[in-house]
C-alpha positions as a Python dict, from the first residue, in 0.01 Angstrom:
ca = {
    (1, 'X'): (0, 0, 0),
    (2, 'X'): (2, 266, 255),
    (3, 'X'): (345, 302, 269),
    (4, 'X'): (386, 434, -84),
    (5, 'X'): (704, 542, -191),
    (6, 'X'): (893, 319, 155),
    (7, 'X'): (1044, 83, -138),
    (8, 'X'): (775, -220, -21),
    (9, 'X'): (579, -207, -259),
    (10, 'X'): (707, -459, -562),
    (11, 'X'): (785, -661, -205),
    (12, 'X'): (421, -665, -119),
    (13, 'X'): (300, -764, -509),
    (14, 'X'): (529, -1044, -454),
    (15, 'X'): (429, -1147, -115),
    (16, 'X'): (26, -1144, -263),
    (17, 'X'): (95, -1375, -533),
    (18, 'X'): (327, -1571, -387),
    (19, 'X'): (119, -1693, -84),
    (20, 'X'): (-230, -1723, -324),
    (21, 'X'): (-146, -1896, -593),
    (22, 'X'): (123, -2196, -654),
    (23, 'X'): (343, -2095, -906),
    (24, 'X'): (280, -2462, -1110),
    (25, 'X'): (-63, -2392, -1105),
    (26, 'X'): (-100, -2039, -1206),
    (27, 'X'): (225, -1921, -1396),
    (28, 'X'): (37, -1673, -1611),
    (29, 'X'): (-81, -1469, -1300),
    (30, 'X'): (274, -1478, -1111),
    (31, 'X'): (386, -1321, -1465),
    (32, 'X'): (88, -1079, -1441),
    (33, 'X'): (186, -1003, -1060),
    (34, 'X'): (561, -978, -1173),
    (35, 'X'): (489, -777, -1459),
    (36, 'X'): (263, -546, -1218),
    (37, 'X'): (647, -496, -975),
    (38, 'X'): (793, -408, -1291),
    (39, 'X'): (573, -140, -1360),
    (40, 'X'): (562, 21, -1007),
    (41, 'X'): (942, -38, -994),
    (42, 'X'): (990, 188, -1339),
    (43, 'X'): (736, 444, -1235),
    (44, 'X'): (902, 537, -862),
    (45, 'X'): (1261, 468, -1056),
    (46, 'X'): (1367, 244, -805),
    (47, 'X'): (1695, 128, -1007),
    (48, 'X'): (1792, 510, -973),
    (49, 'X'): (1796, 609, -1373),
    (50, 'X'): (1730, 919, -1315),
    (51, 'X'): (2033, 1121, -1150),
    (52, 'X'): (1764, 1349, -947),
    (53, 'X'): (1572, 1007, -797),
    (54, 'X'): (1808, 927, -538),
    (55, 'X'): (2044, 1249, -533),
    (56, 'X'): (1765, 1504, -416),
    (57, 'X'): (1639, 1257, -159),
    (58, 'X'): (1815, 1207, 186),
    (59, 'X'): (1833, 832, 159),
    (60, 'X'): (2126, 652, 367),
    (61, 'X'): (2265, 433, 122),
    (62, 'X'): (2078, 105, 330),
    (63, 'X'): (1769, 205, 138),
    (64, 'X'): (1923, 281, -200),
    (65, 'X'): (2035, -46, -242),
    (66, 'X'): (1727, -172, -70),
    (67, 'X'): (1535, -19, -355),
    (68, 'X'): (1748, -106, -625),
    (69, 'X'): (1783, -466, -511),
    (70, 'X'): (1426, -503, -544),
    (71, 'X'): (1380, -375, -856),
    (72, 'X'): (1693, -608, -967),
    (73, 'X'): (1493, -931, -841),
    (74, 'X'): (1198, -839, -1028),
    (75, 'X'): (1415, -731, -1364),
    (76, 'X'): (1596, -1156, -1342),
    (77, 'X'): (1200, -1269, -1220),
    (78, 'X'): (1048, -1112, -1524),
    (79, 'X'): (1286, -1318, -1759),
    (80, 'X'): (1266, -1629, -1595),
    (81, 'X'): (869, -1588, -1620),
    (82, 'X'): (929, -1456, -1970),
    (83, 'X'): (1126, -1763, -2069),
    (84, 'X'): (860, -1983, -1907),
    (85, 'X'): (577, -1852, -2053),
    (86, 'X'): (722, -1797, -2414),
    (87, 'X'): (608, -1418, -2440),
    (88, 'X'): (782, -1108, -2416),
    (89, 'X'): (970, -978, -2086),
    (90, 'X'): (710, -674, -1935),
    (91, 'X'): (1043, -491, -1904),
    (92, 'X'): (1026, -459, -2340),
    (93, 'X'): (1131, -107, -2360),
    (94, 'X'): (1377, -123, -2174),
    (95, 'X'): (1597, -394, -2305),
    (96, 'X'): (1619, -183, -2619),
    (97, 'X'): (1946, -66, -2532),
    (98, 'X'): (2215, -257, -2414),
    (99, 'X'): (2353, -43, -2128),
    (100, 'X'): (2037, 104, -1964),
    (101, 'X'): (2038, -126, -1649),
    (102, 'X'): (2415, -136, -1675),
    (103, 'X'): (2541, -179, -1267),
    (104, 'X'): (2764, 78, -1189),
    (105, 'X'): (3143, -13, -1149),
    (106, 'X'): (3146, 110, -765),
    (107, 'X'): (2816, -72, -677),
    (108, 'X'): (3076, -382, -662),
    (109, 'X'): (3301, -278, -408),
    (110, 'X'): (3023, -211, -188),
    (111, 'X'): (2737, -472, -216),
    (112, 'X'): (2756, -772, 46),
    (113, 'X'): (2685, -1001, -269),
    (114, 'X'): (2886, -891, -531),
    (115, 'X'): (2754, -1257, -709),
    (116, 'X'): (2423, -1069, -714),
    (117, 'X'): (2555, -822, -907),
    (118, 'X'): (2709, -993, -1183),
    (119, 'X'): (2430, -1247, -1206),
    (120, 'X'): (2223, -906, -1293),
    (121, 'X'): (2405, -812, -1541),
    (122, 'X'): (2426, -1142, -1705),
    (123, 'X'): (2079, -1116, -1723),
    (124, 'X'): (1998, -848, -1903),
    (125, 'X'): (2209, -1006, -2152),
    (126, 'X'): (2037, -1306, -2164),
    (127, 'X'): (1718, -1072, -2152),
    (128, 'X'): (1805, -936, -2516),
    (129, 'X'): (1945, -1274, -2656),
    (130, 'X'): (1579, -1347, -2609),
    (131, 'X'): (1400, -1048, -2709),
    (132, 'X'): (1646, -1029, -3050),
    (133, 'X'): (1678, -1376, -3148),
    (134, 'X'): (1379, -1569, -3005),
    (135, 'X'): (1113, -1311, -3028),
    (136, 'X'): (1247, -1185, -3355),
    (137, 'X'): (1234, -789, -3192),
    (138, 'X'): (1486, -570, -3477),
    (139, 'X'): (1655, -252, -3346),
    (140, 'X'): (1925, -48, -3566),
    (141, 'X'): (2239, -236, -3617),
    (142, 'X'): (2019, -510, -3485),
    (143, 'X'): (1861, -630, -3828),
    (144, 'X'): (1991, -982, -3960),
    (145, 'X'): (2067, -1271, -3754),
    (146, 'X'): (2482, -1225, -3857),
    (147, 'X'): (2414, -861, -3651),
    (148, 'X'): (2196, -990, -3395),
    (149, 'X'): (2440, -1291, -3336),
    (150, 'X'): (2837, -1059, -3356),
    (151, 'X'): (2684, -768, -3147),
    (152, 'X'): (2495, -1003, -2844),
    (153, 'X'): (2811, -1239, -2868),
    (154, 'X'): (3043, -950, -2806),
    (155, 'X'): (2776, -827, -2514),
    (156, 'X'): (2792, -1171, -2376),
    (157, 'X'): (3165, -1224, -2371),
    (158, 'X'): (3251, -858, -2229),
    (159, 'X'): (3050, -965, -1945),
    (160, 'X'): (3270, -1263, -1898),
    (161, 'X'): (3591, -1039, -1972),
    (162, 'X'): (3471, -844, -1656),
    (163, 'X'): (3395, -1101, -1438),
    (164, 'X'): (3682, -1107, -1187),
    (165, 'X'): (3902, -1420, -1211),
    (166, 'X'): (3774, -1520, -829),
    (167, 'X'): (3420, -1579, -997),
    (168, 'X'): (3559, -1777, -1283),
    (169, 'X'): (3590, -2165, -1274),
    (170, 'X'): (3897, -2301, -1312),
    (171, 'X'): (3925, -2644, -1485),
    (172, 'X'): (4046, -2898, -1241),
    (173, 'X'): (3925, -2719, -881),
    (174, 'X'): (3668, -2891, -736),
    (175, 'X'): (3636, -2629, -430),
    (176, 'X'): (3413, -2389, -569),
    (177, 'X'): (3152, -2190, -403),
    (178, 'X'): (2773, -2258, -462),
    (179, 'X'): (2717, -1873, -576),
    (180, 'X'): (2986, -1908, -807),
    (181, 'X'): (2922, -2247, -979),
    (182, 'X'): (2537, -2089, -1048),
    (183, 'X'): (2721, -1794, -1182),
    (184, 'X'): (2909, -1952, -1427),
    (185, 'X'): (2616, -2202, -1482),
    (186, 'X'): (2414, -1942, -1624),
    (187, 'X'): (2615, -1794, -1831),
    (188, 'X'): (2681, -2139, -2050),
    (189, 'X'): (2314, -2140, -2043),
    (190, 'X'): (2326, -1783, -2202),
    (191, 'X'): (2568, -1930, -2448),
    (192, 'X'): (2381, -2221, -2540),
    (193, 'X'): (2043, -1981, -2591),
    (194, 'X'): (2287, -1744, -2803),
    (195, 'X'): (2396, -2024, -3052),
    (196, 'X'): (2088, -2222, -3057),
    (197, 'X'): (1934, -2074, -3342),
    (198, 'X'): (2157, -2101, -3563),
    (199, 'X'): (2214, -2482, -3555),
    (200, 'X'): (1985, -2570, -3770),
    (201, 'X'): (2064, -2687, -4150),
    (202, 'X'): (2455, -2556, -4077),
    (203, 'X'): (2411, -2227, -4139),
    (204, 'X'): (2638, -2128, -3875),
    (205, 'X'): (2902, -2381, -3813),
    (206, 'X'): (3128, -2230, -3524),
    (207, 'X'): (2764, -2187, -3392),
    (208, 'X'): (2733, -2571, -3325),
    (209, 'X'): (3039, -2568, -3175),
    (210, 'X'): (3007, -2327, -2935),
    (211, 'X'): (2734, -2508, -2865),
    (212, 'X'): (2786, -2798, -2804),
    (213, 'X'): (3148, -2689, -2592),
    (214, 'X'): (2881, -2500, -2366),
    (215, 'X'): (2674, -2794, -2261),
    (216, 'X'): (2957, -3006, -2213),
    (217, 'X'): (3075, -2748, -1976),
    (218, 'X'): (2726, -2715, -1795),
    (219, 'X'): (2751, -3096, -1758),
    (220, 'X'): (3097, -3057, -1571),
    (221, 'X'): (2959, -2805, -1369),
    (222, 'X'): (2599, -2998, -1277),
    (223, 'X'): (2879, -3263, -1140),
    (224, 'X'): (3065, -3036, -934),
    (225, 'X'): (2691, -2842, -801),
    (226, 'X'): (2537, -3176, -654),
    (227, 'X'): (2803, -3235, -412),
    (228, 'X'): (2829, -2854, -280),
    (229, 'X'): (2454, -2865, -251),
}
């Protein structure tokens, strides 16, 4: 850790857990090493929050998205570990709001995996579809399952809305790219988590539907992955 402040050091948490301990062994302490990146990664604001973090420092833009990269990996590893593990993300605060880890519009043009990107943002998403509906976490205008389940819909499907049409799967084309079929992948998945709880005793009928519609579209998908694999 000598290198403090270099933008290695969530990289070198990673590195420590990962060789030590296999993950299907000892999930709990890849969640605690996880949790421990997220931490560092919100204390040196490596995602760039603050306007002063990156603009007062003479960083070529190599190491900006460097930094924020990393702390992007371990915002999608702490909800994967979060899902696993049934407990809340270590990123809690900050998935109180719905843009605070928003990607910025001209980080697109730029990045060499724009996929990356998008699969990001999807995530927070799917960060707060868990927090609000699985964890049962209430925030103003976030109260009731009708508000939790119209405002995280409408979060879910302006993500899709702004996914350009390159990324989207058409019905029929059987050509597309293994980035892109993961893409879309997950984001049924995030539809299927965001209807889920309200299957049960009808409460929500279009909810079933949805669905339902979702996993049958996963399925197509799965069929076209195994091939491109």
């Amino acid at each position: 850790m000598t290198d403090y402040g270099q933008g290695n050091e969530s990289q070198a948490w990673f590195l420590t857990g990962n060789i030590g301990l296999p993950f299907h062994r000892y999930p709990t302490s890849y969640g605690e090493y996880v949790g421990l990146a997220i931490r560092v990664g919100q204390d040196m604001d490596l995602n760039g929050d603050s306007p002063s973090t990156y603009g007062q420092k003479n960083l070529p833009p190599p190491e900006i998205r460097l930094r924020r990269n990393i702390w992007r990996v371990s915002f999608m590893l702490d909800l994967f570990l979060s899902l696993h593990l049934g407990r809340a993300p270590a990123l809690f605060d900050g998935l109180r709001s719905a843009t605070k880890y928003n990607v910025q519009q001209s980080e697109y043009a730029t990045h060499p995996v724009p996929t990356f990107l998008h699969t990001v943002a999807l995530c927070q998403t799917i960060s707060r579809i868990y927090l609000h509906l699985y964890l049962a976490f209430n925030t103003p205008g976030l109260q009731t399952p009708a508000e939790k389940l119209t405002v995280l819909r409408e979060e879910l499907e302006s993500w899709h809305r702004s996914l350009p049409a390159h990324y989207c799967v058409a019905v029929g084309n059987q050509s597309e790219k293994l980035d892109v079929l993961e893409l879309n992948m997950l984001y049924q998945v995030a539809v299927i988590l965001l209807h889920h709880p309200f299957c049960w005793e009808n409460a929500t009928p279009c909810a079933t539907d949805a669905l339902v519609e979702a996993a049958a579209v996963f399925d197509e998908l799965l069929r076209r992955y195994r091939p491109v694999q």
